[in-house]
């Protein structure tokens, strides 16, 4: 086929035309790229306008064009626009190529001559590339309407309920014995001071009893295979030693179990639970779990108190882990966060000084269902503190630990300050760097705490010690801080200090990212497809994120993300089928030697080896189109559509057609005859 | 491919090819940059949106991932007349395809050795990680690389710097010398002919 190429150079108002001589670029292309197939080259004020697009559509018919190059803005902005216009003209949309002469030229260069020369070179690259473009068709795949939600915190619950209410099946997998997540541990929520349990538990129950929801608590995802629309997920359902079908959740077993152990998870070490337990009273499901390492029967072979008292005969010491295989079309990851370990800042004394608490411990202290029934007392369990300090930004906004802002700690600290003053009348001092209250009603809440008489000291706490030096410090915790508003060093004696610890990615975040085939930042937060415009999608089609897994968020944001992810999934389900970008790798079996180098290269396990034929094969739906295998294949047997060797090599030739001065580049290319002559000479 | 207005091949002996004498004689290198669709190309977009200025010597190619970077592409760029090649991708650990940029890193390190064996200074092949948020950083790195390459001067391939893009005249000259293995002496520019051909064969091999 002879290439008949239409070239369009956009002015973008004065955005491009102000620096690049667009008319000259079009003239040059028409004149000098004629032998490269350019039939018509135009410049136009706004190519993306309907009139501009019409130019393309009309020219295709009038000049019988079979390739289009638009030199305008970034392909990330208008590639789709011009591909659509190309398709309207009756051409395959992938025969259109966009050349960025705005973001990569007119906006970043000032020398008009050099920018015009560069625009010509970029255009020549686009022309050479488009000559090698192949017509492509989007790949269609069916969407399984079932969805997997990983993580039963508030984000995961929100996503689950949205999808289930729309009438589709959801598997909700939670690693703990109950859903609820961190929110279940909180006492009140800022800034409205709703009781966390009161607003959360109805949603937990709704998720737990929904006919479309299959709750898999005390379970973990072990393997994810497949691709968008067709994932096969392997889940390990850990042995509860309680038959879920028989148990009625009466709780007698927990009452009768004689073994109490510290509860390091839900009560963060502040309370105790039995060896058979549900994490908290409102747990969903209400089916307990036997803590095997602490159960007397499993340790010594005697006891079985729970079994004796269970009227439903639900206790089953012989239960084993179950491996479930789920078929789902989409996955929402809502695995949340870990609290920053305050022990990492030794000068704050957490773990050494008994009356230094973490924020999560303090939540449990405040909670009416907590270990102290909501009494704010010192670690001895009885003394009410008269003075409390709250240290902000512990482990956050600190290059030694986490450089980012954890987003929720300011409001959480203000909430603590309010609760302390309301319930105990104790004096509260906040130690802050900056107060950040960017939410609806947040600033008003800050004002309220100020009016209630909370003290605020602006400065990063240097040290918390029990070494009294001055009168009045004996028996107290002394906070050493520079008050940056007065410019003075201060020693403030307090009865109790609460460390507002930051949020950080789950300890296993990177392994989890690998498991689901998504990427995460250096810190470990999941990376969204686009931080602003696509915040719940990931680079892996069919895998979405919601809540703190992609960064610190408060409850409203997590709920919104859960619902947003659900909306994205519902959109996929509703389509029943979806189009995948045809940027894929293909193995040409006749060139494949079966060396299997590409098999291990693929991050998505999309390449498998067909033993019978002795060649590798790419699963087009699993392939994400990165092209690593294409580059790695020693036989050149893999081609990458959309970014083929031919396209890139041709683009390189085109880009290097002109030198920096806009004159033809004198280069080191040897003509083929020359090669042969040299090789022959060398052989001889 | 063919070009128009071929530059006289033999008359510019000793002059710097691809220089920009029109603007005061400063050598203006041509640099090919390979970027990935998700981080570094977006960084370049961001540099544009923020109107961050950098020298116009670089010409970017978009790949889906730095892992797509076939070493052939780099050698092709050098053989087509680029004075330097910049490879750019997502930061380690932030690859949108999980970890393919590590593969780019491996290839980059091997290629750095390869090009030195071919007689190309290692500074002519540079690697810069840039996240989608690092437009300013990428612009700064492009400026730095441009200055470094400007200081190095044009990439002078032995015996090759006099070859015109079409090579038509050269072919004639070649025939005139009778295909002597030492090459057309008036075009060798004083370079060791054996060396030149050794390099050439290696490039031919590598590009294949």
Coordinates of C-alpha atoms in Angstrom, one line a residue, chain A residues 113-439:
Chain A
X113 CA 14.2 29.2 15.1
X114 CA 15.3 26.3 17.2
X115 CA 11.7 25.5 18.2
X116 CA 10.6 25.5 14.6
X117 CA 13.5 23.2 13.6
X118 CA 12.6 20.9 16.5
X119 CA 8.9 20.9 15.4
X120 CA 9.9 19.8 11.9
X121 CA 12.1 17.0 13.3
X122 CA 9.3 15.8 15.6
X123 CA 6.9 15.9 12.8
X124 CA 9.3 13.9 10.5
X125 CA 9.5 11.4 13.4
X126 CA 5.7 11.2 13.5
X127 CA 5.5 10.8 9.7
X128 CA 8.1 8.0 9.7
X129 CA 6.3 6.3 12.5
X130 CA 2.8 6.5 11.1
X131 CA 4.0 4.9 7.9
X132 CA 4.7 1.8 10.0
X133 CA 1.4 2.0 12.0
X134 CA -0.9 -1.0 11.5
X135 CA -4.6 -1.0 11.7
X136 CA -5.6 -2.4 15.1
X137 CA -8.9 -3.5 16.7
X138 CA -9.7 -3.2 20.4
X139 CA -9.7 -6.6 22.2
X140 CA -13.1 -7.5 23.6
X141 CA -13.4 -9.5 26.8
X142 CA -16.4 -10.7 28.8
X143 CA -16.9 -9.3 32.3
X144 CA -17.8 -11.7 35.1
X145 CA -20.3 -9.8 37.2
X146 CA -19.0 -11.0 40.6
X147 CA -16.6 -8.8 42.5
X148 CA -13.9 -9.4 45.1
X149 CA -13.4 -6.8 47.8
X150 CA -10.3 -7.2 49.9
X151 CA -10.5 -5.6 53.3
X152 CA -13.5 -5.1 55.5
X153 CA -12.9 -1.7 56.8
X154 CA -15.2 1.2 56.1
X155 CA -13.9 1.7 52.5
X156 CA -14.3 -2.0 51.7
X157 CA -17.8 -2.2 53.4
X158 CA -18.9 0.9 51.4
X159 CA -17.8 -0.6 48.1
X160 CA -19.4 -4.0 49.0
X161 CA -22.7 -2.5 49.8
X162 CA -22.9 -0.3 46.7
X163 CA -22.2 -3.2 44.4
X164 CA -24.5 -5.7 46.3
X165 CA -27.3 -3.2 46.4
X166 CA -27.0 -2.9 42.7
X167 CA -27.8 -6.6 42.5
X168 CA -24.4 -8.1 41.9
X169 CA -22.4 -10.7 43.8
X170 CA -19.6 -9.6 46.1
X171 CA -17.0 -11.6 48.0
X172 CA -15.7 -9.6 50.9
X173 CA -12.4 -11.0 52.2
X174 CA -11.2 -9.9 55.6
X175 CA -8.1 -11.1 57.4
X176 CA -9.4 -10.5 60.9
X177 CA -12.3 -12.5 62.5
X178 CA -14.6 -9.6 62.0
X179 CA -15.2 -6.8 59.5
X180 CA -15.1 -3.2 60.8
X181 CA -11.4 -2.3 60.4
X182 CA -9.8 0.5 62.3
X183 CA -13.1 2.5 62.4
X184 CA -14.5 -0.1 64.8
X185 CA -11.7 0.7 67.3
X186 CA -12.6 4.4 67.4
X187 CA -14.7 6.1 69.9
X188 CA -16.1 9.1 68.1
X189 CA -15.6 10.5 64.6
X190 CA -14.5 14.1 63.9
X191 CA -15.9 16.7 63.4
X192 CA -19.5 15.7 64.1
X193 CA -18.6 13.5 67.1
X194 CA -20.9 10.7 65.9
X195 CA -20.2 7.6 67.9
X196 CA -18.1 5.5 65.5
X197 CA -19.8 2.2 66.4
X198 CA -23.2 3.7 66.0
X199 CA -22.7 4.7 62.4
X200 CA -20.4 1.8 61.5
X201 CA -22.2 -1.3 62.9
X202 CA -25.4 -0.9 60.9
X203 CA -23.3 -1.0 57.8
X204 CA -21.4 -4.0 59.0
X205 CA -24.6 -5.8 59.7
X206 CA -26.0 -4.8 56.3
X207 CA -22.9 -6.2 54.6
X208 CA -22.9 -9.3 56.7
X209 CA -26.6 -10.2 56.0
X210 CA -26.9 -9.0 52.4
X211 CA -28.0 -11.8 50.2
X212 CA -25.5 -10.7 47.5
X213 CA -22.5 -10.7 49.8
X214 CA -20.4 -13.7 50.7
X215 CA -18.4 -12.7 53.8
X216 CA -15.1 -14.4 54.1
X217 CA -13.6 -13.3 57.4
X218 CA -10.4 -14.8 58.9
X219 CA -9.4 -15.3 55.3
X220 CA -6.6 -14.1 53.1
X221 CA -6.1 -13.9 49.4
X222 CA -3.2 -16.1 48.4
X223 CA -3.2 -16.0 44.6
X224 CA -4.7 -13.9 41.8
X225 CA -4.6 -15.2 38.3
X226 CA -6.3 -14.0 35.1
X227 CA -7.2 -10.6 33.9
X228 CA -9.9 -8.0 33.8
X229 CA -13.3 -9.6 33.7
X230 CA -11.9 -13.0 34.4
X231 CA -9.9 -13.2 37.6
X232 CA -9.4 -16.5 39.4
X233 CA -8.7 -15.8 43.0
X234 CA -7.4 -18.3 45.6
X235 CA -8.4 -17.5 49.2
X236 CA -7.2 -19.3 52.3
X237 CA -10.0 -19.5 54.8
X238 CA -8.2 -20.0 58.1
X239 CA -9.6 -22.6 60.5
X240 CA -11.8 -21.0 63.1
X241 CA -12.3 -24.3 64.9
X242 CA -16.0 -23.2 65.1
X243 CA -18.5 -24.6 62.6
X244 CA -20.0 -21.5 61.0
X245 CA -23.2 -23.2 59.9
X246 CA -23.9 -24.4 63.5
X247 CA -22.7 -21.5 65.6
X248 CA -25.5 -19.1 66.6
X249 CA -23.2 -16.5 68.1
X250 CA -24.6 -16.9 71.7
X251 CA -21.2 -16.2 73.2
X252 CA -21.3 -18.8 75.9
X253 CA -18.0 -20.3 74.8
X254 CA -16.3 -16.9 75.3
X255 CA -17.8 -16.7 78.8
X256 CA -16.8 -20.2 79.8
X257 CA -13.3 -20.2 78.3
X258 CA -10.9 -20.0 81.3
X259 CA -7.9 -18.6 79.4
X260 CA -7.4 -14.9 79.2
X261 CA -4.7 -13.4 76.9
X262 CA -3.7 -9.8 76.1
X263 CA -5.6 -8.5 73.1
X264 CA -2.9 -7.0 70.9
X265 CA -5.0 -6.4 67.9
X266 CA -8.4 -4.8 68.7
X267 CA -7.5 -3.5 72.1
X268 CA -3.9 -2.7 71.1
X269 CA -2.6 -4.4 74.2
X270 CA -4.8 -2.4 76.6
X271 CA -7.3 -5.2 77.3
X272 CA -7.6 -8.9 77.5
X273 CA -9.7 -11.4 75.7
X274 CA -10.4 -15.1 75.9
X275 CA -8.6 -17.8 73.9
X276 CA -11.9 -18.2 72.0
X277 CA -13.1 -14.8 71.0
X278 CA -14.8 -12.4 68.7
X279 CA -12.7 -9.1 68.5
X280 CA -15.6 -7.0 70.0
X281 CA -19.2 -7.4 70.9
X282 CA -20.7 -6.1 67.7
X283 CA -18.5 -8.3 65.5
X284 CA -19.8 -9.3 62.2
X285 CA -20.0 -12.2 61.9
X286 CA -20.6 -13.1 65.5
X287 CA -18.9 -16.4 65.1
X288 CA -15.8 -16.7 67.4
X289 CA -12.4 -17.9 66.5
X290 CA -10.2 -20.1 68.6
X291 CA -6.7 -18.6 69.1
X292 CA -4.8 -21.8 68.5
X293 CA -1.4 -20.8 70.1
X294 CA -3.2 -19.8 73.3
X295 CA -5.8 -22.5 73.5
X296 CA -5.2 -24.9 76.3
X297 CA -6.6 -27.8 74.3
X298 CA -4.2 -27.2 71.4
X299 CA -1.3 -26.7 73.9
X300 CA -1.9 -29.4 76.4
X301 CA -4.7 -31.6 75.0
X302 CA -7.1 -30.8 77.8
X303 CA -9.8 -28.3 78.6
X304 CA -12.5 -28.2 75.8
X305 CA -14.6 -26.0 78.1
X306 CA -16.0 -24.2 75.0
X307 CA -17.1 -27.5 73.5
X308 CA -18.7 -28.7 76.7
X309 CA -20.9 -25.6 77.0
X310 CA -21.8 -25.1 73.3
X311 CA -25.4 -26.1 72.9
X312 CA -25.1 -25.9 69.1
X313 CA -22.2 -28.4 69.0
X314 CA -20.4 -25.9 66.8
X315 CA -16.9 -26.3 68.2
X316 CA -14.8 -28.4 65.9
X317 CA -11.2 -28.9 66.9
X318 CA -10.5 -30.9 63.8
X319 CA -11.2 -28.0 61.4
X320 CA -8.5 -27.2 58.9
X321 CA -7.8 -24.3 56.6
X322 CA -9.9 -24.3 53.5
X323 CA -8.7 -23.2 50.1
X324 CA -11.4 -21.5 48.1
X325 CA -11.3 -20.6 44.4
X326 CA -13.4 -17.6 43.4
X327 CA -14.2 -16.4 39.9
X328 CA -14.6 -12.6 39.7
X329 CA -14.5 -9.9 37.1
X330 CA -13.2 -7.1 39.2
X331 CA -11.2 -6.6 42.4
X332 CA -11.3 -3.7 44.8
X333 CA -8.4 -3.5 47.2
X334 CA -9.2 -1.7 50.5
X335 CA -6.6 -3.1 52.8
X336 CA -6.1 0.1 54.8
X337 CA -3.1 1.2 56.8
X338 CA -0.9 0.4 59.7
X339 CA -0.3 2.8 62.6
X340 CA 3.2 4.3 62.7
X341 CA 5.2 2.4 65.4
X342 CA 5.9 5.1 68.0
X343 CA 8.7 3.0 69.5
X344 CA 10.8 4.1 66.5
X345 CA 11.1 7.5 68.1
X346 CA 12.9 6.5 71.3
X347 CA 13.0 10.1 72.7
X348 CA 9.2 10.1 73.0
X349 CA 9.4 7.2 75.4
X350 CA 6.6 5.1 74.1
X351 CA 6.9 1.6 75.5
X352 CA 9.3 2.8 78.2
X353 CA 7.3 5.6 79.9
X354 CA 3.9 4.0 80.9
X355 CA 1.9 7.1 80.6
X356 CA 2.8 7.8 77.0
X357 CA 0.0 6.5 74.9
X358 CA -0.5 6.1 71.1
X359 CA -3.6 7.6 69.5
X360 CA -5.1 4.2 68.9
X361 CA -4.6 3.3 72.6
X362 CA -6.3 6.6 73.5
X363 CA -9.2 5.8 71.3
X364 CA -9.7 2.6 73.2
X365 CA -9.4 4.5 76.5
X366 CA -12.1 6.8 75.4
X367 CA -14.4 4.1 74.1
X368 CA -17.3 3.2 76.3
X369 CA -16.8 -0.4 75.1
X370 CA -13.1 -0.2 75.8
X371 CA -11.0 -1.7 78.5
X372 CA -11.7 1.2 80.9
X373 CA -15.4 1.6 79.9
X374 CA -14.5 5.0 78.5
X375 CA -12.7 6.3 81.6
X376 CA -9.7 8.3 80.6
X377 CA -7.1 7.1 83.2
X378 CA -3.4 6.5 83.4
X379 CA -1.8 3.2 82.7
X380 CA -2.4 2.1 86.3
X381 CA -6.1 1.9 85.4
X382 CA -7.4 4.2 88.1
X383 CA -5.7 7.7 88.4
X384 CA -7.4 10.4 86.3
X385 CA -4.9 12.7 84.7
X386 CA -5.1 16.4 85.4
X387 CA -2.9 17.5 82.5
X388 CA -2.7 15.8 79.1
X389 CA -0.4 16.6 76.2
X390 CA -1.1 15.6 72.7
X391 CA 1.8 15.5 70.3
X392 CA 1.0 15.9 66.6
X393 CA 2.9 14.6 63.6
X394 CA 4.5 11.6 65.3
X395 CA 6.3 9.9 62.5
X396 CA 4.7 12.2 59.9
X397 CA 6.1 15.2 58.2
X398 CA 9.5 14.1 59.4
X399 CA 12.2 13.1 56.9
X400 CA 13.6 10.6 59.5
X401 CA 10.4 8.6 59.3
X402 CA 7.7 9.5 56.9
X403 CA 8.0 12.7 54.9
X404 CA 4.3 12.9 54.1
X405 CA 1.4 14.4 56.1
X406 CA -0.9 11.7 57.5
X407 CA -3.9 13.9 56.9
X408 CA -6.0 12.7 59.8
X409 CA -3.9 13.4 62.9
X410 CA -4.6 17.1 63.4
X411 CA -8.4 16.5 63.5
X412 CA -7.9 13.4 65.5
X413 CA -5.8 15.3 68.0
X414 CA -8.4 18.1 68.2
X415 CA -11.1 15.4 68.8
X416 CA -9.0 14.0 71.7
X417 CA -8.6 17.5 73.1
X418 CA -12.3 18.0 73.0
X419 CA -13.2 14.6 74.5
X420 CA -10.7 15.1 77.4
X421 CA -12.0 18.6 78.3
X422 CA -15.6 17.4 78.0
X423 CA -15.2 14.2 80.0
X424 CA -12.5 14.9 82.6
X425 CA -12.0 18.6 82.8
X426 CA -8.3 18.0 82.6
X427 CA -6.1 20.6 81.0
X428 CA -5.0 19.8 77.4
X429 CA -2.0 21.0 75.5
X430 CA -1.5 20.3 71.8
X431 CA 2.0 20.3 70.4
X432 CA 1.7 21.0 66.7
X433 CA 3.8 22.0 63.7
X434 CA 0.9 23.3 61.7
X435 CA -2.8 22.8 62.1
X436 CA -4.3 21.4 59.0
X437 CA -8.1 21.3 58.9
X438 CA -9.1 21.1 55.3
X439 CA -12.5 19.5 55.5

